[in-house]
Amino acid sequence: MELFYSHEIEGNICHLDQDESGHCIKVLRHRSGDEISVIDGCGTLLRCRILTDSPKGVDAEILAAEKDWGCHPYRLHMAVCPTKNNDRFEWFAEKACEIGFDELTPTIGEHSERKVLKTSRVGKILVSAAKQSLKAAIPVINEPVAVKDFIRSCAGESTSLKLIAYCFEDERVPRRSIKEVLDGFEGSDITIMIGPEGDFSHAEAEAALEAGFIPVHLGASRLRTETAALTAAASVYFRYM
Amino acid sequence: MELFYSHEIEGNICHLDQDESGHCIKVLRHRSGDEISVIDGCGTLLRCRILTDSPKGVDAEILAAEKDWGCHPYRLHMAVCPTKNNDRFEWFAEKACEIGFDELTPTIGEHSERKVLKTSRVGKILVSAAKQSLKAAIPVINEPVAVKDFIRSCAGESTSLKLIAYCFEDERVPRRSIKEVLDGFEGSDITIMIGPEGDFSHAEAEAALEAGFIPVHLGASRLRTETAALTAAASVYFRYM
């Protein structure tokens, strides 16, 4: 099934940008009058008829709309420290999108080796992964923030389940498995923090606990950052399966 | 923690091959008398003292052995059709090793575009992934076989749970979720078949059901072959968490 993405929708007209238009007209040879399927990136699938078949910008008339197309029964915000190797972070973003998540915040921890991340590349990967896995909603990618700033920004959220996965042992605060904590949660709004290769600092972990985050472990296996992040996303997927 | 892998152990002496020896002597500058940690690939961690520090071949005396080091409480055999893009299959092998599995059989289905796979590359990836994730057991990689031959080879196994994940609908045989089937299983020996991009053929699925495989789905999301395979491995990991 061929999907296009439009972030410019006005009334009953949707506009495809130059990339999508070129693919639609030059590669797939669509012409005026053809019907195409378009996602709005917010969860709605649009059935459209092409009005203008310019490779620079396609305009199409919306014939029908289907909400919550390819959606999942939870809301998952992943806050993940970028990996030293960019490919691994981008790989996580693609796979987590296939499984199903909603928002990605790259967080920079005190032990992070990588302090910067180009979100535009990740954004493109999320668009193609959403189209490839037949989801009308494209996960939001936020600009990177410091771990402590992210924790502060979450401090208010009381209805959501906030989890932080760190590896070091702390007798004062025993960690439960993410599976056990998810099984005991009645709601559907979840935020999970995954640290960098060097793990979260003790100060970051303490700040998270003060802000209402629950410390969890991801089982006995020692996982790389991107594997830990995907495994955590999969645990949410299975919780609501 | 630095780990070496030895597949040549005789009595209380373990021998490192040229790759491992070069890394040990040239890169890490170990010398006779140094203590190193060695995995035997079968689940045992060996504490050893170097006897001969040749970069061509290190011999070390075994001082202590720890069985089932970094092991998991289940036995998982993944039979996965190679992806068109080799990287994606190799990526799955690396990630599944981190999470924990035991045996990988590349299977060639009637709808497989890729009919051949070099297992030597995957074998190297599994060795480094096992060392990186601190496991003394390295998953076995088998030579590729046809899907139907693999099914035949499993027909006898009665104690293990045999699952096949295909995507097409079949009114006669409703598929349950892999989570539901795993939760109802008392044993710990599991085999999971994952099809190619073009899915299993109906004939392959029927042969599997006749051989005692249970048809399962991996939830509502549409997953690529390698993502489906890793998600299935993760579902076993969570079942025994």
PDB file of N, CA, C and O in Angstrom, chain A residues 1 71 88 91 94-95 98-100 131-135 177-179 183 217-224 226-227 230-232 234-235 237-241, chain B residues 1 71 88 91 94-95 98-100 131-135 177-179 183 217-224 226-227 230-232 234-235 237-241:
ATOM      1  N   MET A   1       0.860  -1.209   0.000  1.00  0.00           N
ATOM      2  CA  MET A   1       0.000   0.000   0.000  1.00  0.00           C
ATOM      3  C   MET A   1       0.887   1.247   0.000  1.00  0.00           C
ATOM      4  O   MET A   1       1.739   1.395   0.863  1.00  0.00           O
ATOM      5  N   CYS A  71      -3.329   2.944  14.840  1.00  0.00           N
ATOM      6  CA  CYS A  71      -2.915   3.489  16.155  1.00  0.00           C
ATOM      7  C   CYS A  71      -2.739   2.354  17.166  1.00  0.00           C
ATOM      8  O   CYS A  71      -3.065   1.206  16.890  1.00  0.00           O
ATOM      9  N   ARG A  88      22.820   3.741  15.608  1.00  0.00           N
ATOM     10  CA  ARG A  88      22.117   2.928  16.602  1.00  0.00           C
ATOM     11  C   ARG A  88      20.901   3.665  17.159  1.00  0.00           C
ATOM     12  O   ARG A  88      19.859   3.054  17.407  1.00  0.00           O
ATOM     13  N   TRP A  91      18.380   3.663  14.336  1.00  0.00           N
ATOM     14  CA  TRP A  91      17.802   2.327  14.241  1.00  0.00           C
ATOM     15  C   TRP A  91      16.711   2.156  15.293  1.00  0.00           C
ATOM     16  O   TRP A  91      15.619   1.664  15.003  1.00  0.00           O
ATOM     17  N   GLU A  94      13.532   3.973  14.224  1.00  0.00           N
ATOM     18  CA  GLU A  94      12.778   3.257  13.182  1.00  0.00           C
ATOM     19  C   GLU A  94      12.007   2.085  13.767  1.00  0.00           C
ATOM     20  O   GLU A  94      10.801   1.922  13.522  1.00  0.00           O
ATOM     21  N   LYS A  95      12.685   1.280  14.578  1.00  0.00           N
ATOM     22  CA  LYS A  95      12.062   0.069  15.117  1.00  0.00           C
ATOM     23  C   LYS A  95      10.957   0.399  16.113  1.00  0.00           C
ATOM     24  O   LYS A  95       9.903  -0.247  16.124  1.00  0.00           O
ATOM     25  N   GLU A  98       7.877   1.293  14.270  1.00  0.00           N
ATOM     26  CA  GLU A  98       7.169   0.111  13.761  1.00  0.00           C
ATOM     27  C   GLU A  98       6.331  -0.531  14.864  1.00  0.00           C
ATOM     28  O   GLU A  98       5.165  -0.894  14.648  1.00  0.00           O
ATOM     29  N   ILE A  99       6.917  -0.655  16.055  1.00  0.00           N
ATOM     30  CA  ILE A  99       6.217  -1.298  17.172  1.00  0.00           C
ATOM     31  C   ILE A  99       5.087  -0.391  17.661  1.00  0.00           C
ATOM     32  O   ILE A  99       3.980  -0.850  17.915  1.00  0.00           O
ATOM     33  N   GLY A 100       5.378   0.900  17.748  1.00  0.00           N
ATOM     34  CA  GLY A 100       4.363   1.867  18.139  1.00  0.00           C
ATOM     35  C   GLY A 100       4.762   2.716  19.335  1.00  0.00           C
ATOM     36  O   GLY A 100       4.811   2.227  20.461  1.00  0.00           O
ATOM     37  N   LYS A 131       5.051   5.336   7.510  1.00  0.00           N
ATOM     38  CA  LYS A 131       4.412   4.958   6.245  1.00  0.00           C
ATOM     39  C   LYS A 131       4.617   3.461   5.991  1.00  0.00           C
ATOM     40  O   LYS A 131       3.685   2.746   5.635  1.00  0.00           O
ATOM     41  N   GLN A 132       5.839   2.997   6.235  1.00  0.00           N
ATOM     42  CA  GLN A 132       6.164   1.591   5.949  1.00  0.00           C
ATOM     43  C   GLN A 132       5.338   0.644   6.830  1.00  0.00           C
ATOM     44  O   GLN A 132       4.932  -0.426   6.394  1.00  0.00           O
ATOM     45  N   SER A 133       5.083   1.069   8.076  1.00  0.00           N
ATOM     46  CA  SER A 133       4.348   0.185   8.999  1.00  0.00           C
ATOM     47  C   SER A 133       2.863   0.541   9.056  1.00  0.00           C
ATOM     48  O   SER A 133       2.169   0.125   9.991  1.00  0.00           O
ATOM     49  N   LEU A 134       2.407   1.323   8.068  1.00  0.00           N
ATOM     50  CA  LEU A 134       0.976   1.641   7.926  1.00  0.00           C
ATOM     51  C   LEU A 134       0.382   2.270   9.182  1.00  0.00           C
ATOM     52  O   LEU A 134      -0.601   1.777   9.750  1.00  0.00           O
ATOM     53  N   LYS A 135       1.009   3.362   9.607  1.00  0.00           N
ATOM     54  CA  LYS A 135       0.489   4.148  10.728  1.00  0.00           C
ATOM     55  C   LYS A 135       0.256   5.579  10.246  1.00  0.00           C
ATOM     56  O   LYS A 135       1.119   6.154   9.575  1.00  0.00           O
ATOM     57  N   SER A 177      11.040  -5.010  38.023  1.00  0.00           N
ATOM     58  CA  SER A 177      11.135  -5.184  36.572  1.00  0.00           C
ATOM     59  C   SER A 177      10.092  -4.307  35.894  1.00  0.00           C
ATOM     60  O   SER A 177       9.016  -4.051  36.445  1.00  0.00           O
ATOM     61  N   ILE A 178      10.401  -3.817  34.706  1.00  0.00           N
ATOM     62  CA  ILE A 178       9.477  -2.950  33.969  1.00  0.00           C
ATOM     63  C   ILE A 178       8.167  -3.697  33.717  1.00  0.00           C
ATOM     64  O   ILE A 178       7.087  -3.101  33.727  1.00  0.00           O
ATOM     65  N   LYS A 179       8.255  -5.024  33.550  1.00  0.00           N
ATOM     66  CA  LYS A 179       7.052  -5.822  33.315  1.00  0.00           C
ATOM     67  C   LYS A 179       6.117  -5.753  34.527  1.00  0.00           C
ATOM     68  O   LYS A 179       4.917  -5.510  34.388  1.00  0.00           O
ATOM     69  N   ASP A 183       2.429  -4.028  34.486  1.00  0.00           N
ATOM     70  CA  ASP A 183       1.246  -4.857  34.749  1.00  0.00           C
ATOM     71  C   ASP A 183       0.377  -4.257  35.854  1.00  0.00           C
ATOM     72  O   ASP A 183      -0.841  -4.446  35.858  1.00  0.00           O
ATOM     73  N   HIS A 217      14.161  -2.115  36.149  1.00  0.00           N
ATOM     74  CA  HIS A 217      15.221  -2.785  35.395  1.00  0.00           C
ATOM     75  C   HIS A 217      14.569  -3.515  34.226  1.00  0.00           C
ATOM     76  O   HIS A 217      13.343  -3.730  34.219  1.00  0.00           O
ATOM     77  N   LEU A 218      15.372  -3.857  33.243  1.00  0.00           N
ATOM     78  CA  LEU A 218      14.855  -4.479  32.022  1.00  0.00           C
ATOM     79  C   LEU A 218      15.208  -5.960  31.967  1.00  0.00           C
ATOM     80  O   LEU A 218      15.363  -6.534  30.881  1.00  0.00           O
ATOM     81  N   GLY A 219      15.359  -6.571  33.139  1.00  0.00           N
ATOM     82  CA  GLY A 219      15.680  -7.999  33.169  1.00  0.00           C
ATOM     83  C   GLY A 219      17.162  -8.218  33.348  1.00  0.00           C
ATOM     84  O   GLY A 219      17.938  -7.280  33.544  1.00  0.00           O
ATOM     85  N   ALA A 220      17.564  -9.488  33.286  1.00  0.00           N
ATOM     86  CA  ALA A 220      18.929  -9.868  33.649  1.00  0.00           C
ATOM     87  C   ALA A 220      19.945  -9.532  32.559  1.00  0.00           C
ATOM     88  O   ALA A 220      21.137  -9.403  32.828  1.00  0.00           O
ATOM     89  N   SER A 221      19.491  -9.379  31.322  1.00  0.00           N
ATOM     90  CA  SER A 221      20.459  -9.170  30.241  1.00  0.00           C
ATOM     91  C   SER A 221      21.047  -7.765  30.258  1.00  0.00           C
ATOM     92  O   SER A 221      20.381  -6.804  30.633  1.00  0.00           O
ATOM     93  N   ARG A 222      22.311  -7.691  29.844  1.00  0.00           N
ATOM     94  CA  ARG A 222      22.999  -6.405  29.762  1.00  0.00           C
ATOM     95  C   ARG A 222      22.791  -5.892  28.335  1.00  0.00           C
ATOM     96  O   ARG A 222      23.327  -6.455  27.385  1.00  0.00           O
ATOM     97  N   LEU A 223      21.990  -4.857  28.195  1.00  0.00           N
ATOM     98  CA  LEU A 223      21.579  -4.370  26.878  1.00  0.00           C
ATOM     99  C   LEU A 223      22.271  -3.060  26.531  1.00  0.00           C
ATOM    100  O   LEU A 223      22.471  -2.204  27.401  1.00  0.00           O
ATOM    101  N   ARG A 224      22.609  -2.890  25.260  1.00  0.00           N
ATOM    102  CA  ARG A 224      23.105  -1.602  24.794  1.00  0.00           C
ATOM    103  C   ARG A 224      21.988  -0.574  24.929  1.00  0.00           C
ATOM    104  O   ARG A 224      20.805  -0.929  25.018  1.00  0.00           O
ATOM    105  N   GLU A 226      20.491   1.397  22.806  1.00  0.00           N
ATOM    106  CA  GLU A 226      19.403   1.351  21.821  1.00  0.00           C
ATOM    107  C   GLU A 226      18.577   0.076  21.973  1.00  0.00           C
ATOM    108  O   GLU A 226      17.363   0.079  21.743  1.00  0.00           O
ATOM    109  N   THR A 227      19.225  -1.015  22.417  1.00  0.00           N
ATOM    110  CA  THR A 227      18.486  -2.258  22.637  1.00  0.00           C
ATOM    111  C   THR A 227      17.604  -2.126  23.873  1.00  0.00           C
ATOM    112  O   THR A 227      16.456  -2.587  23.884  1.00  0.00           O
ATOM    113  N   LEU A 230      14.574  -0.057  22.907  1.00  0.00           N
ATOM    114  CA  LEU A 230      13.586  -0.797  22.105  1.00  0.00           C
ATOM    115  C   LEU A 230      12.898  -1.867  22.950  1.00  0.00           C
ATOM    116  O   LEU A 230      11.686  -2.086  22.839  1.00  0.00           O
ATOM    117  N   THR A 231      13.657  -2.518  23.830  1.00  0.00           N
ATOM    118  CA  THR A 231      13.080  -3.540  24.694  1.00  0.00           C
ATOM    119  C   THR A 231      12.035  -2.917  25.619  1.00  0.00           C
ATOM    120  O   THR A 231      10.964  -3.493  25.848  1.00  0.00           O
ATOM    121  N   ALA A 232      12.320  -1.719  26.117  1.00  0.00           N
ATOM    122  CA  ALA A 232      11.354  -1.017  26.971  1.00  0.00           C
ATOM    123  C   ALA A 232      10.086  -0.689  26.181  1.00  0.00           C
ATOM    124  O   ALA A 232       8.967  -0.885  26.662  1.00  0.00           O
ATOM    125  N   ALA A 234       8.998  -2.306  23.598  1.00  0.00           N
ATOM    126  CA  ALA A 234       8.322  -3.582  23.338  1.00  0.00           C
ATOM    127  C   ALA A 234       7.554  -4.048  24.572  1.00  0.00           C
ATOM    128  O   ALA A 234       6.466  -4.618  24.454  1.00  0.00           O
ATOM    129  N   SER A 235       8.082  -3.764  25.758  1.00  0.00           N
ATOM    130  CA  SER A 235       7.390  -4.201  26.982  1.00  0.00           C
ATOM    131  C   SER A 235       6.049  -3.481  27.119  1.00  0.00           C
ATOM    132  O   SER A 235       5.071  -4.062  27.590  1.00  0.00           O
ATOM    133  N   TYR A 237       4.332  -2.347  24.459  1.00  0.00           N
ATOM    134  CA  TYR A 237       3.538  -2.950  23.376  1.00  0.00           C
ATOM    135  C   TYR A 237       2.881  -4.252  23.853  1.00  0.00           C
ATOM    136  O   TYR A 237       1.686  -4.478  23.643  1.00  0.00           O
ATOM    137  N   PHE A 238       3.648  -5.087  24.571  1.00  0.00           N
ATOM    138  CA  PHE A 238       3.103  -6.364  25.048  1.00  0.00           C
ATOM    139  C   PHE A 238       2.109  -6.158  26.191  1.00  0.00           C
ATOM    140  O   PHE A 238       1.139  -6.894  26.315  1.00  0.00           O
ATOM    141  N   ARG A 239       2.344  -5.138  27.026  1.00  0.00           N
ATOM    142  CA  ARG A 239       1.435  -4.865  28.142  1.00  0.00           C
ATOM    143  C   ARG A 239       0.009  -4.610  27.630  1.00  0.00           C
ATOM    144  O   ARG A 239      -0.973  -5.007  28.259  1.00  0.00           O
ATOM    145  N   TYR A 240      -0.100  -3.954  26.479  1.00  0.00           N
ATOM    146  CA  TYR A 240      -1.425  -3.579  25.945  1.00  0.00           C
ATOM    147  C   TYR A 240      -1.839  -4.493  24.788  1.00  0.00           C
ATOM    148  O   TYR A 240      -2.804  -4.191  24.078  1.00  0.00           O
ATOM    149  N   MET A 241      -1.108  -5.605  24.590  1.00  0.00           N
ATOM    150  CA  MET A 241      -1.463  -6.532  23.497  1.00  0.00           C
ATOM    151  C   MET A 241      -2.725  -7.301  23.853  1.00  0.00           C
ATOM    152  O   MET A 241      -2.905  -7.686  24.995  1.00  0.00           O
TER     153      MET A 241
ATOM    154  N   MET B   1      34.320  -4.847  31.318  1.00  0.00           N
ATOM    155  CA  MET B   1      34.955  -6.152  31.522  1.00  0.00           C
ATOM    156  C   MET B   1      35.390  -6.742  30.180  1.00  0.00           C
ATOM    157  O   MET B   1      34.577  -6.867  29.261  1.00  0.00           O
ATOM    158  N   CYS B  71      23.419 -16.506  31.698  1.00  0.00           N
ATOM    159  CA  CYS B  71      22.436 -17.326  30.968  1.00  0.00           C
ATOM    160  C   CYS B  71      21.014 -16.830  31.212  1.00  0.00           C
ATOM    161  O   CYS B  71      20.779 -15.954  32.042  1.00  0.00           O
ATOM    162  N   ARG B  88      19.961  -6.045   7.968  1.00  0.00           N
ATOM    163  CA  ARG B  88      18.797  -6.143   8.858  1.00  0.00           C
ATOM    164  C   ARG B  88      18.768  -7.496   9.573  1.00  0.00           C
ATOM    165  O   ARG B  88      18.405  -7.580  10.749  1.00  0.00           O
ATOM    166  N   TRP B  91      21.595  -7.367  12.088  1.00  0.00           N
ATOM    167  CA  TRP B  91      21.161  -6.530  13.199  1.00  0.00           C
ATOM    168  C   TRP B  91      20.282  -7.337  14.152  1.00  0.00           C
ATOM    169  O   TRP B  91      20.473  -7.308  15.361  1.00  0.00           O
ATOM    170  N   GLU B  94      22.402  -9.673  16.285  1.00  0.00           N
ATOM    171  CA  GLU B  94      23.113  -8.970  17.363  1.00  0.00           C
ATOM    172  C   GLU B  94      22.174  -8.655  18.516  1.00  0.00           C
ATOM    173  O   GLU B  94      22.471  -8.942  19.680  1.00  0.00           O
ATOM    174  N   LYS B  95      21.009  -8.083  18.184  1.00  0.00           N
ATOM    175  CA  LYS B  95      20.068  -7.649  19.227  1.00  0.00           C
ATOM    176  C   LYS B  95      19.453  -8.833  19.965  1.00  0.00           C
ATOM    177  O   LYS B  95      19.290  -8.797  21.185  1.00  0.00           O
ATOM    178  N   GLU B  98      21.878 -10.059  22.500  1.00  0.00           N
ATOM    179  CA  GLU B  98      21.888  -9.216  23.704  1.00  0.00           C
ATOM    180  C   GLU B  98      20.730  -9.582  24.623  1.00  0.00           C
ATOM    181  O   GLU B  98      20.896  -9.708  25.842  1.00  0.00           O
ATOM    182  N   ILE B  99      19.538  -9.746  24.044  1.00  0.00           N
ATOM    183  CA  ILE B  99      18.344 -10.053  24.837  1.00  0.00           C
ATOM    184  C   ILE B  99      18.447 -11.471  25.384  1.00  0.00           C
ATOM    185  O   ILE B  99      18.143 -11.720  26.559  1.00  0.00           O
ATOM    186  N   GLY B 100      18.899 -12.396  24.551  1.00  0.00           N
ATOM    187  CA  GLY B 100      19.079 -13.773  24.998  1.00  0.00           C
ATOM    188  C   GLY B 100      18.343 -14.788  24.152  1.00  0.00           C
ATOM    189  O   GLY B 100      17.121 -14.885  24.214  1.00  0.00           O
ATOM    190  N   LYS B 131      30.005 -11.459  23.886  1.00  0.00           N
ATOM    191  CA  LYS B 131      31.038 -10.880  24.757  1.00  0.00           C
ATOM    192  C   LYS B 131      30.586  -9.509  25.268  1.00  0.00           C
ATOM    193  O   LYS B 131      30.696  -9.206  26.456  1.00  0.00           O
ATOM    194  N   GLN B 132      30.019  -8.714  24.348  1.00  0.00           N
ATOM    195  CA  GLN B 132      29.618  -7.352  24.718  1.00  0.00           C
ATOM    196  C   GLN B 132      28.517  -7.358  25.776  1.00  0.00           C
ATOM    197  O   GLN B 132      28.476  -6.495  26.652  1.00  0.00           O
ATOM    198  N   SER B 133      27.624  -8.357  25.701  1.00  0.00           N
ATOM    199  CA  SER B 133      26.503  -8.395  26.653  1.00  0.00           C
ATOM    200  C   SER B 133      26.769  -9.362  27.810  1.00  0.00           C
ATOM    201  O   SER B 133      25.850  -9.751  28.532  1.00  0.00           O
ATOM    202  N   LEU B 134      28.060  -9.722  27.967  1.00  0.00           N
ATOM    203  CA  LEU B 134      28.489 -10.536  29.116  1.00  0.00           C
ATOM    204  C   LEU B 134      27.720 -11.847  29.241  1.00  0.00           C
ATOM    205  O   LEU B 134      27.103 -12.135  30.274  1.00  0.00           O
ATOM    206  N   LYS B 135      27.753 -12.624  28.179  1.00  0.00           N
ATOM    207  CA  LYS B 135      27.159 -13.961  28.198  1.00  0.00           C
ATOM    208  C   LYS B 135      28.253 -14.960  27.822  1.00  0.00           C
ATOM    209  O   LYS B 135      28.984 -14.745  26.862  1.00  0.00           O
ATOM    210  N   SER B 177      -2.435 -14.280  20.145  1.00  0.00           N
ATOM    211  CA  SER B 177      -1.230 -13.458  20.285  1.00  0.00           C
ATOM    212  C   SER B 177      -0.118 -14.303  20.893  1.00  0.00           C
ATOM    213  O   SER B 177      -0.375 -15.224  21.684  1.00  0.00           O
ATOM    214  N   ILE B 178       1.121 -14.011  20.514  1.00  0.00           N
ATOM    215  CA  ILE B 178       2.266 -14.769  21.029  1.00  0.00           C
ATOM    216  C   ILE B 178       2.328 -14.647  22.549  1.00  0.00           C
ATOM    217  O   ILE B 178       2.703 -15.599  23.248  1.00  0.00           O
ATOM    218  N   LYS B 179       1.874 -13.501  23.077  1.00  0.00           N
ATOM    219  CA  LYS B 179       1.885 -13.291  24.527  1.00  0.00           C
ATOM    220  C   LYS B 179       0.957 -14.296  25.212  1.00  0.00           C
ATOM    221  O   LYS B 179       1.336 -14.949  26.184  1.00  0.00           O
ATOM    222  N   ASP B 183       2.170 -17.246  27.747  1.00  0.00           N
ATOM    223  CA  ASP B 183       1.718 -17.233  29.142  1.00  0.00           C
ATOM    224  C   ASP B 183       1.107 -18.573  29.536  1.00  0.00           C
ATOM    225  O   ASP B 183       1.158 -18.964  30.702  1.00  0.00           O
ATOM    226  N   HIS B 217       0.140 -14.350  16.263  1.00  0.00           N
ATOM    227  CA  HIS B 217       0.381 -13.021  15.691  1.00  0.00           C
ATOM    228  C   HIS B 217       1.177 -12.218  16.715  1.00  0.00           C
ATOM    229  O   HIS B 217       1.232 -12.586  17.901  1.00  0.00           O
ATOM    230  N   LEU B 218       1.816 -11.164  16.244  1.00  0.00           N
ATOM    231  CA  LEU B 218       2.696 -10.359  17.102  1.00  0.00           C
ATOM    232  C   LEU B 218       2.051  -9.025  17.453  1.00  0.00           C
ATOM    233  O   LEU B 218       2.739  -8.021  17.687  1.00  0.00           O
ATOM    234  N   GLY B 219       0.722  -9.003  17.468  1.00  0.00           N
ATOM    235  CA  GLY B 219       0.023  -7.768  17.814  1.00  0.00           C
ATOM    236  C   GLY B 219      -0.411  -7.016  16.577  1.00  0.00           C
ATOM    237  O   GLY B 219      -0.260  -7.493  15.446  1.00  0.00           O
ATOM    238  N   ALA B 220      -0.956  -5.824  16.786  1.00  0.00           N
ATOM    239  CA  ALA B 220      -1.613  -5.082  15.706  1.00  0.00           C
ATOM    240  C   ALA B 220      -0.621  -4.416  14.756  1.00  0.00           C
ATOM    241  O   ALA B 220      -0.965  -4.117  13.613  1.00  0.00           O
ATOM    242  N   SER B 221       0.609  -4.185  15.200  1.00  0.00           N
ATOM    243  CA  SER B 221       1.551  -3.449  14.360  1.00  0.00           C
ATOM    244  C   SER B 221       2.070  -4.298  13.211  1.00  0.00           C
ATOM    245  O   SER B 221       2.230  -5.513  13.342  1.00  0.00           O
ATOM    246  N   ARG B 222       2.318  -3.620  12.108  1.00  0.00           N
ATOM    247  CA  ARG B 222       2.879  -4.286  10.933  1.00  0.00           C
ATOM    248  C   ARG B 222       4.392  -4.147  11.027  1.00  0.00           C
ATOM    249  O   ARG B 222       4.937  -3.053  10.904  1.00  0.00           O
ATOM    250  N   LEU B 223       5.077  -5.268  11.287  1.00  0.00           N
ATOM    251  CA  LEU B 223       6.514  -5.230  11.566  1.00  0.00           C
ATOM    252  C   LEU B 223       7.306  -5.800  10.401  1.00  0.00           C
ATOM    253  O   LEU B 223       6.893  -6.766   9.765  1.00  0.00           O
ATOM    254  N   ARG B 224       8.469  -5.206  10.146  1.00  0.00           N
ATOM    255  CA  ARG B 224       9.397  -5.790   9.178  1.00  0.00           C
ATOM    256  C   ARG B 224       9.856  -7.150   9.705  1.00  0.00           C
ATOM    257  O   ARG B 224       9.768  -7.419  10.916  1.00  0.00           O
ATOM    258  N   GLU B 226      12.805  -8.417  10.372  1.00  0.00           N
ATOM    259  CA  GLU B 226      13.783  -8.407  11.468  1.00  0.00           C
ATOM    260  C   GLU B 226      13.173  -7.846  12.753  1.00  0.00           C
ATOM    261  O   GLU B 226      13.520  -8.282  13.854  1.00  0.00           O
ATOM    262  N   THR B 227      12.233  -6.913  12.612  1.00  0.00           N
ATOM    263  CA  THR B 227      11.575  -6.353  13.803  1.00  0.00           C
ATOM    264  C   THR B 227      10.635  -7.385  14.405  1.00  0.00           C
ATOM    265  O   THR B 227      10.560  -7.533  15.627  1.00  0.00           O
ATOM    266  N   LEU B 230      12.777  -9.897  16.293  1.00  0.00           N
ATOM    267  CA  LEU B 230      13.285  -9.403  17.578  1.00  0.00           C
ATOM    268  C   LEU B 230      12.143  -9.241  18.581  1.00  0.00           C
ATOM    269  O   LEU B 230      12.298  -9.558  19.770  1.00  0.00           O
ATOM    270  N   THR B 231      10.978  -8.787  18.104  1.00  0.00           N
ATOM    271  CA  THR B 231       9.825  -8.623  18.991  1.00  0.00           C
ATOM    272  C   THR B 231       9.405  -9.980  19.548  1.00  0.00           C
ATOM    273  O   THR B 231       9.085 -10.103  20.736  1.00  0.00           O
ATOM    274  N   ALA B 232       9.455 -11.011  18.721  1.00  0.00           N
ATOM    275  CA  ALA B 232       9.117 -12.358  19.184  1.00  0.00           C
ATOM    276  C   ALA B 232      10.120 -12.823  20.244  1.00  0.00           C
ATOM    277  O   ALA B 232       9.738 -13.377  21.281  1.00  0.00           O
ATOM    278  N   ALA B 234      11.839 -10.890  22.178  1.00  0.00           N
ATOM    279  CA  ALA B 234      11.593 -10.069  23.373  1.00  0.00           C
ATOM    280  C   ALA B 234      10.382 -10.595  24.143  1.00  0.00           C
ATOM    281  O   ALA B 234      10.368 -10.570  25.379  1.00  0.00           O
ATOM    282  N   SER B 235       9.386 -11.117  23.432  1.00  0.00           N
ATOM    283  CA  SER B 235       8.192 -11.616  24.122  1.00  0.00           C
ATOM    284  C   SER B 235       8.548 -12.829  24.976  1.00  0.00           C
ATOM    285  O   SER B 235       7.991 -13.011  26.066  1.00  0.00           O
ATOM    286  N   TYR B 237      11.607 -13.288  26.278  1.00  0.00           N
ATOM    287  CA  TYR B 237      12.409 -12.679  27.367  1.00  0.00           C
ATOM    288  C   TYR B 237      11.495 -12.163  28.482  1.00  0.00           C
ATOM    289  O   TYR B 237      11.738 -12.425  29.666  1.00  0.00           O
ATOM    290  N   PHE B 238      10.399 -11.503  28.089  1.00  0.00           N
ATOM    291  CA  PHE B 238       9.477 -10.947  29.095  1.00  0.00           C
ATOM    292  C   PHE B 238       8.670 -12.052  29.773  1.00  0.00           C
ATOM    293  O   PHE B 238       8.351 -11.956  30.956  1.00  0.00           O
ATOM    294  N   ARG B 239       8.364 -13.127  29.024  1.00  0.00           N
ATOM    295  CA  ARG B 239       7.584 -14.223  29.606  1.00  0.00           C
ATOM    296  C   ARG B 239       8.318 -14.811  30.811  1.00  0.00           C
ATOM    297  O   ARG B 239       7.698 -15.196  31.806  1.00  0.00           O
ATOM    298  N   TYR B 240       9.651 -14.862  30.729  1.00  0.00           N
ATOM    299  CA  TYR B 240      10.445 -15.488  31.799  1.00  0.00           C
ATOM    300  C   TYR B 240      11.123 -14.448  32.690  1.00  0.00           C
ATOM    301  O   TYR B 240      11.997 -14.786  33.492  1.00  0.00           O
ATOM    302  N   MET B 241      10.738 -13.191  32.562  1.00  0.00           N
ATOM    303  CA  MET B 241      11.331 -12.121  33.387  1.00  0.00           C
ATOM    304  C   MET B 241      10.807 -12.217  34.813  1.00  0.00           C
ATOM    305  O   MET B 241       9.649 -12.504  35.016  1.00  0.00           O
TER     306      MET B 241
END
